[in-house]
mmCIF file of C-alpha atoms and ligand atoms in Angstrom:
data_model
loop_
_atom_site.group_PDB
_atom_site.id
_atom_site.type_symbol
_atom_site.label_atom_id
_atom_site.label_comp_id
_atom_site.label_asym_id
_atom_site.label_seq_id
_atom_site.Cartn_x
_atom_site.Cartn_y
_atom_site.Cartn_z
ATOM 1 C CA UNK P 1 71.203 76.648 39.147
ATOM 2 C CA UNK P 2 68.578 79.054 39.693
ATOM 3 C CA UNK P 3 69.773 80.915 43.030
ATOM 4 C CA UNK P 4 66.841 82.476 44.920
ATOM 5 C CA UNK P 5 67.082 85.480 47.563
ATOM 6 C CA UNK P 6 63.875 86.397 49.804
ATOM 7 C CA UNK P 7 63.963 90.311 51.297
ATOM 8 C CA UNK P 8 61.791 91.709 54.379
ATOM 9 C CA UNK P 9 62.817 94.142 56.752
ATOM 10 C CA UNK P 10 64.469 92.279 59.631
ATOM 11 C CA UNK P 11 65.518 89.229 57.880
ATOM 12 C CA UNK P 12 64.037 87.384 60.953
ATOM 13 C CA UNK P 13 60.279 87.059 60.403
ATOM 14 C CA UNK P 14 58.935 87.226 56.432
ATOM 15 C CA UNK P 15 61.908 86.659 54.698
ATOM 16 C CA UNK P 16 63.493 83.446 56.790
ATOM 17 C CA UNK P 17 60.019 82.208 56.410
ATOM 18 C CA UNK P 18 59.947 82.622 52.383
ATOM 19 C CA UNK P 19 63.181 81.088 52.265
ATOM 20 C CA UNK P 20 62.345 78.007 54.315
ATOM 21 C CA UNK P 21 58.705 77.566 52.869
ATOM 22 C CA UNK P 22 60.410 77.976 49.385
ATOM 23 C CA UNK P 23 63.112 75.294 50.199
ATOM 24 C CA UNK P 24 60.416 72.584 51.100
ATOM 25 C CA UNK P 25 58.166 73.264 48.560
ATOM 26 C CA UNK P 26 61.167 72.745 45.779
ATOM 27 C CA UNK P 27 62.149 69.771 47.977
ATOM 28 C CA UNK P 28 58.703 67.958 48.107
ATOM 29 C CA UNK P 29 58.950 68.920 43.998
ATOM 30 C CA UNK P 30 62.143 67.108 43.448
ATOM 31 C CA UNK P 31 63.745 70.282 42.450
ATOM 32 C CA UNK P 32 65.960 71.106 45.627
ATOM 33 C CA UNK P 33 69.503 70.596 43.414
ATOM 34 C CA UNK P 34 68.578 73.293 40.966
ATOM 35 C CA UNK P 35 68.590 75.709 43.625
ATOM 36 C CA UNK P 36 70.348 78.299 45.595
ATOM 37 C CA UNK P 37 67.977 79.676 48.227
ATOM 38 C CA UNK P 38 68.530 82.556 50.746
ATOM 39 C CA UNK P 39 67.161 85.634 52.379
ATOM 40 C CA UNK P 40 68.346 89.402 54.060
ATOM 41 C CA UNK P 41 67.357 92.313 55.162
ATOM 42 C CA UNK P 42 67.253 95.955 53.945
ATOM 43 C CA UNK P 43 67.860 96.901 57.740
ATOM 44 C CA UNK P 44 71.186 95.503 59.496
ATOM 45 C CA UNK P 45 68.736 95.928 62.864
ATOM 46 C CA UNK P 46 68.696 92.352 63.549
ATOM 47 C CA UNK P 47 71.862 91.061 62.052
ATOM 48 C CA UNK P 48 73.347 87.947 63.862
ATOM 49 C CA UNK P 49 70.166 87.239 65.252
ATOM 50 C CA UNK P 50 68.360 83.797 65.045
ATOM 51 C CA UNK P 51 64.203 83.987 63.257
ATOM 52 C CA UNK P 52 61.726 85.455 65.517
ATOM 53 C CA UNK P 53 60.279 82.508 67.850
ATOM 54 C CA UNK P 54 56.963 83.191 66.649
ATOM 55 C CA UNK P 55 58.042 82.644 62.959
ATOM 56 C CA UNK P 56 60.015 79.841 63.912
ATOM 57 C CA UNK P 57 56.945 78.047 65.616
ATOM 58 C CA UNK P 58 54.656 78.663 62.766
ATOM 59 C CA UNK P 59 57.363 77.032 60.553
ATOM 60 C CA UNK P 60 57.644 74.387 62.610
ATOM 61 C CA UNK P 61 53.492 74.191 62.884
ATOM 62 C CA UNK P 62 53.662 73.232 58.826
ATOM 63 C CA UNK P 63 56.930 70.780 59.935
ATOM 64 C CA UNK P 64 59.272 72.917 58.403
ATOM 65 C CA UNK P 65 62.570 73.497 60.586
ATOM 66 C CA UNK P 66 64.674 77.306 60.172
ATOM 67 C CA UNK P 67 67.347 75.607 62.434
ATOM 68 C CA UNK P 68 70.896 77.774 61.839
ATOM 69 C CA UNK P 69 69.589 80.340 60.442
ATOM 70 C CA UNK P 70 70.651 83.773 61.024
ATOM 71 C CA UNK P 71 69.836 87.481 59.898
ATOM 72 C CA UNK P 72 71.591 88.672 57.122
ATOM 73 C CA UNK P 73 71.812 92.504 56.097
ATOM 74 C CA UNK P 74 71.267 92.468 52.087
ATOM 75 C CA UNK P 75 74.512 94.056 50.545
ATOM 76 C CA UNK P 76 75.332 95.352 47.131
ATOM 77 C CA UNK P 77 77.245 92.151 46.279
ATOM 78 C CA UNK P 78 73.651 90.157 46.691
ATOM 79 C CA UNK P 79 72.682 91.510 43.816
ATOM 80 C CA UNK P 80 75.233 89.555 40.979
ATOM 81 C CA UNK P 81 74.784 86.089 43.392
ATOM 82 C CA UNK P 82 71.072 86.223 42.866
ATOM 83 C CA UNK P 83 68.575 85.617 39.598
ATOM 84 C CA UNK P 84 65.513 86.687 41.815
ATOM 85 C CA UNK P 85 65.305 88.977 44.454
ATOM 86 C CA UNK P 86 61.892 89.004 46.113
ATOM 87 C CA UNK P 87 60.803 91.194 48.487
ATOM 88 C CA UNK P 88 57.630 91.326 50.707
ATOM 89 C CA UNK P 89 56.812 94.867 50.105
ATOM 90 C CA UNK P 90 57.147 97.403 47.870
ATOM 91 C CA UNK P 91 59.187 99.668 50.152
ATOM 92 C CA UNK P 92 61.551 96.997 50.458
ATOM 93 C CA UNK P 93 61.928 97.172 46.595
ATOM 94 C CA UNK P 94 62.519 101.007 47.002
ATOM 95 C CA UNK P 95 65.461 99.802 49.751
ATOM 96 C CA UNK P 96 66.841 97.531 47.435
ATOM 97 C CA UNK P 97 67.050 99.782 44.968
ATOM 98 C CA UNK P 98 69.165 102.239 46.811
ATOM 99 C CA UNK P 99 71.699 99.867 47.696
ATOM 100 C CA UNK P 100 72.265 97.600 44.862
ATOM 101 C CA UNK P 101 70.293 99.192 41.989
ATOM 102 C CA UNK P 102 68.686 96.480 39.574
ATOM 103 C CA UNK P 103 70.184 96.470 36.074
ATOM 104 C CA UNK P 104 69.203 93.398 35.345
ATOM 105 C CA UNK P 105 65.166 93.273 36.073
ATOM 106 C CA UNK P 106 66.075 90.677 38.689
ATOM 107 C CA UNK P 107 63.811 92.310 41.875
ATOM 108 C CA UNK P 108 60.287 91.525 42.121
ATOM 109 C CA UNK P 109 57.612 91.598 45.055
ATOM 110 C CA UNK P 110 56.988 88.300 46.131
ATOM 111 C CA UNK P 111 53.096 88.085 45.980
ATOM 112 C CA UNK P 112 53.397 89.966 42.420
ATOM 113 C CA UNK P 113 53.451 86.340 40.939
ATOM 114 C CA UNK P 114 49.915 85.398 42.635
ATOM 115 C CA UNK P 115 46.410 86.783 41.197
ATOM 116 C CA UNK P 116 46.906 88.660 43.929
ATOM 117 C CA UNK P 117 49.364 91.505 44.095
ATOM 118 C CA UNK P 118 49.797 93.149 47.649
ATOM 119 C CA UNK P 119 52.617 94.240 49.856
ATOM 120 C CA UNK P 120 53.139 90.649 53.062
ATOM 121 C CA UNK P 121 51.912 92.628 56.380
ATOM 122 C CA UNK P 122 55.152 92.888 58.616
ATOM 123 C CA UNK P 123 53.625 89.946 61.336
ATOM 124 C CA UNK P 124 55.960 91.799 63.659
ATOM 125 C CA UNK P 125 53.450 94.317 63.923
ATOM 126 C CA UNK P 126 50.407 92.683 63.191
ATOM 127 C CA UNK P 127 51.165 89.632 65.812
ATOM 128 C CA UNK P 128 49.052 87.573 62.731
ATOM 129 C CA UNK P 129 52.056 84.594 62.173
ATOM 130 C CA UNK P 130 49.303 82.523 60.197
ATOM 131 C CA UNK P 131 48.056 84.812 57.821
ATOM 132 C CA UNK P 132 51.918 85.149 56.763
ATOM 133 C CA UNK P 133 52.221 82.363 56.355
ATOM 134 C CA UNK P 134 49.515 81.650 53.759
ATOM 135 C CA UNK P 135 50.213 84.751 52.431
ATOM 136 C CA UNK P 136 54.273 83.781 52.006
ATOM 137 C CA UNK P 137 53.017 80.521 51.038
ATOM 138 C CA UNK P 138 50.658 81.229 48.097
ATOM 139 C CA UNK P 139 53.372 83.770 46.656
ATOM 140 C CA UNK P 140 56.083 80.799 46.781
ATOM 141 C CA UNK P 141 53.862 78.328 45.315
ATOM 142 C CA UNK P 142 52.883 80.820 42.363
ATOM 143 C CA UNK P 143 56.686 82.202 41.992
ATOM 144 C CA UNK P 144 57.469 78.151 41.490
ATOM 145 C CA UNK P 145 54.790 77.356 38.577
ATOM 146 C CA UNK P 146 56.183 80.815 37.143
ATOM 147 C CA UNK P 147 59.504 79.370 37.242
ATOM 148 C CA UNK P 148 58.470 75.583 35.782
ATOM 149 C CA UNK P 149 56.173 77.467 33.213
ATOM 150 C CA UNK P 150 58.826 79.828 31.740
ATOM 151 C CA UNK P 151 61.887 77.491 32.003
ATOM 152 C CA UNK P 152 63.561 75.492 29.690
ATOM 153 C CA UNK P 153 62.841 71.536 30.291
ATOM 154 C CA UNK P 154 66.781 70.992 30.467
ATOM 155 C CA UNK P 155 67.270 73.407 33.388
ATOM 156 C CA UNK P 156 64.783 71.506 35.390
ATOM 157 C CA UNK P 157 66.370 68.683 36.487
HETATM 158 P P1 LIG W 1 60.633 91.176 59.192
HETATM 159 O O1 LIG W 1 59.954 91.742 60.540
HETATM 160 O O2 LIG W 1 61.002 92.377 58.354
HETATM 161 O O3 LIG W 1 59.529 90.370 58.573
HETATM 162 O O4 LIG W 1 61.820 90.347 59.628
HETATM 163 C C1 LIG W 1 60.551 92.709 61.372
HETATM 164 C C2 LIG W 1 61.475 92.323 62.310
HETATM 165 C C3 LIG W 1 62.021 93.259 63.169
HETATM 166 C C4 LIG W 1 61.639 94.572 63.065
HETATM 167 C C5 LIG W 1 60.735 94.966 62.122
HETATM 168 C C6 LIG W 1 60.194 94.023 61.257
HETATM 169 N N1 LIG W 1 62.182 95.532 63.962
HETATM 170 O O5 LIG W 1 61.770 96.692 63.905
HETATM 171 O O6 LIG W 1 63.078 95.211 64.754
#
């Protein structure tokens, strides 16, 4: 089981959309039992509180449903639960790092895995739900052929 935990800000635009573009894409692959997928937020500003409508509809644009979820604040505990943490921007990493630390090299930023490396614009500020998406997007896809290049055939279902 390799268990999977998307970070943003809110926990209710970047990160529910990593998490639910991740799930389908390691659905569609087949690969949806060897996973634990989830996402939080460094901020506990929006905890309770179902994804942004504007995320949810450009989910649901690509026919991908976020029904049930709701934002998480990322916690200490997190950290042991999780093999990859990925955030969307570096001064998420910085958050994470104050409240869990990362002993064991398990945080990363998201679009580090693409040719690509750049912090996901915050959408809540940009109003730009599309180019998130792609952007989100791409960095799953790439953080998935990482993950089928440098496992182990037997872990891979
Ligand atoms: P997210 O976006 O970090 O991608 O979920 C934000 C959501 C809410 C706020 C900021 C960013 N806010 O300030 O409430």
């Amino acid at each position: 089981m390799i268990k999977v935990m998307f970070i943003c800000l809110g926990n209710i635009c970047r990160s529910p959309m990593a998490e639910f573009i991740f799930k389908d894409l390691v659905r569609k692959e087949g690969l949806d039992k060897n996973f634990e997928i989830s996402s939080a937020g460094t901020s506990a500003e929006e905890e309770g509180n179902p994804v942004y409508p504007l995320a949810r509809s450009e989910l649901e644009r690509h026919g991908i449903s976020c029904a049930g979820k709701r934002a998480k604040k990322y916690e200490p505990s997190d950290y042991a639960n999780a093999d990859y943490i990925l955030a969307m921007e570096a001064r998420h990493v910085r958050s994470i790092l104050r409240i869990s630390g990362d002993p064991a090299g398990k945080v990363h930023r998201l679009a580090d895995f693409t040719p690509n490396p750049h912090d996901i614009a915050d959408p809540w500020y940009t109003r730009d739900f599309p180019t998130a998406y792609k952007d989100i997007y791409q960095g799953c896809a790439a953080f998935l052929e990482y993950l089928k290049k440098t496992l182990p055939a037997s872990s891979r279902g």
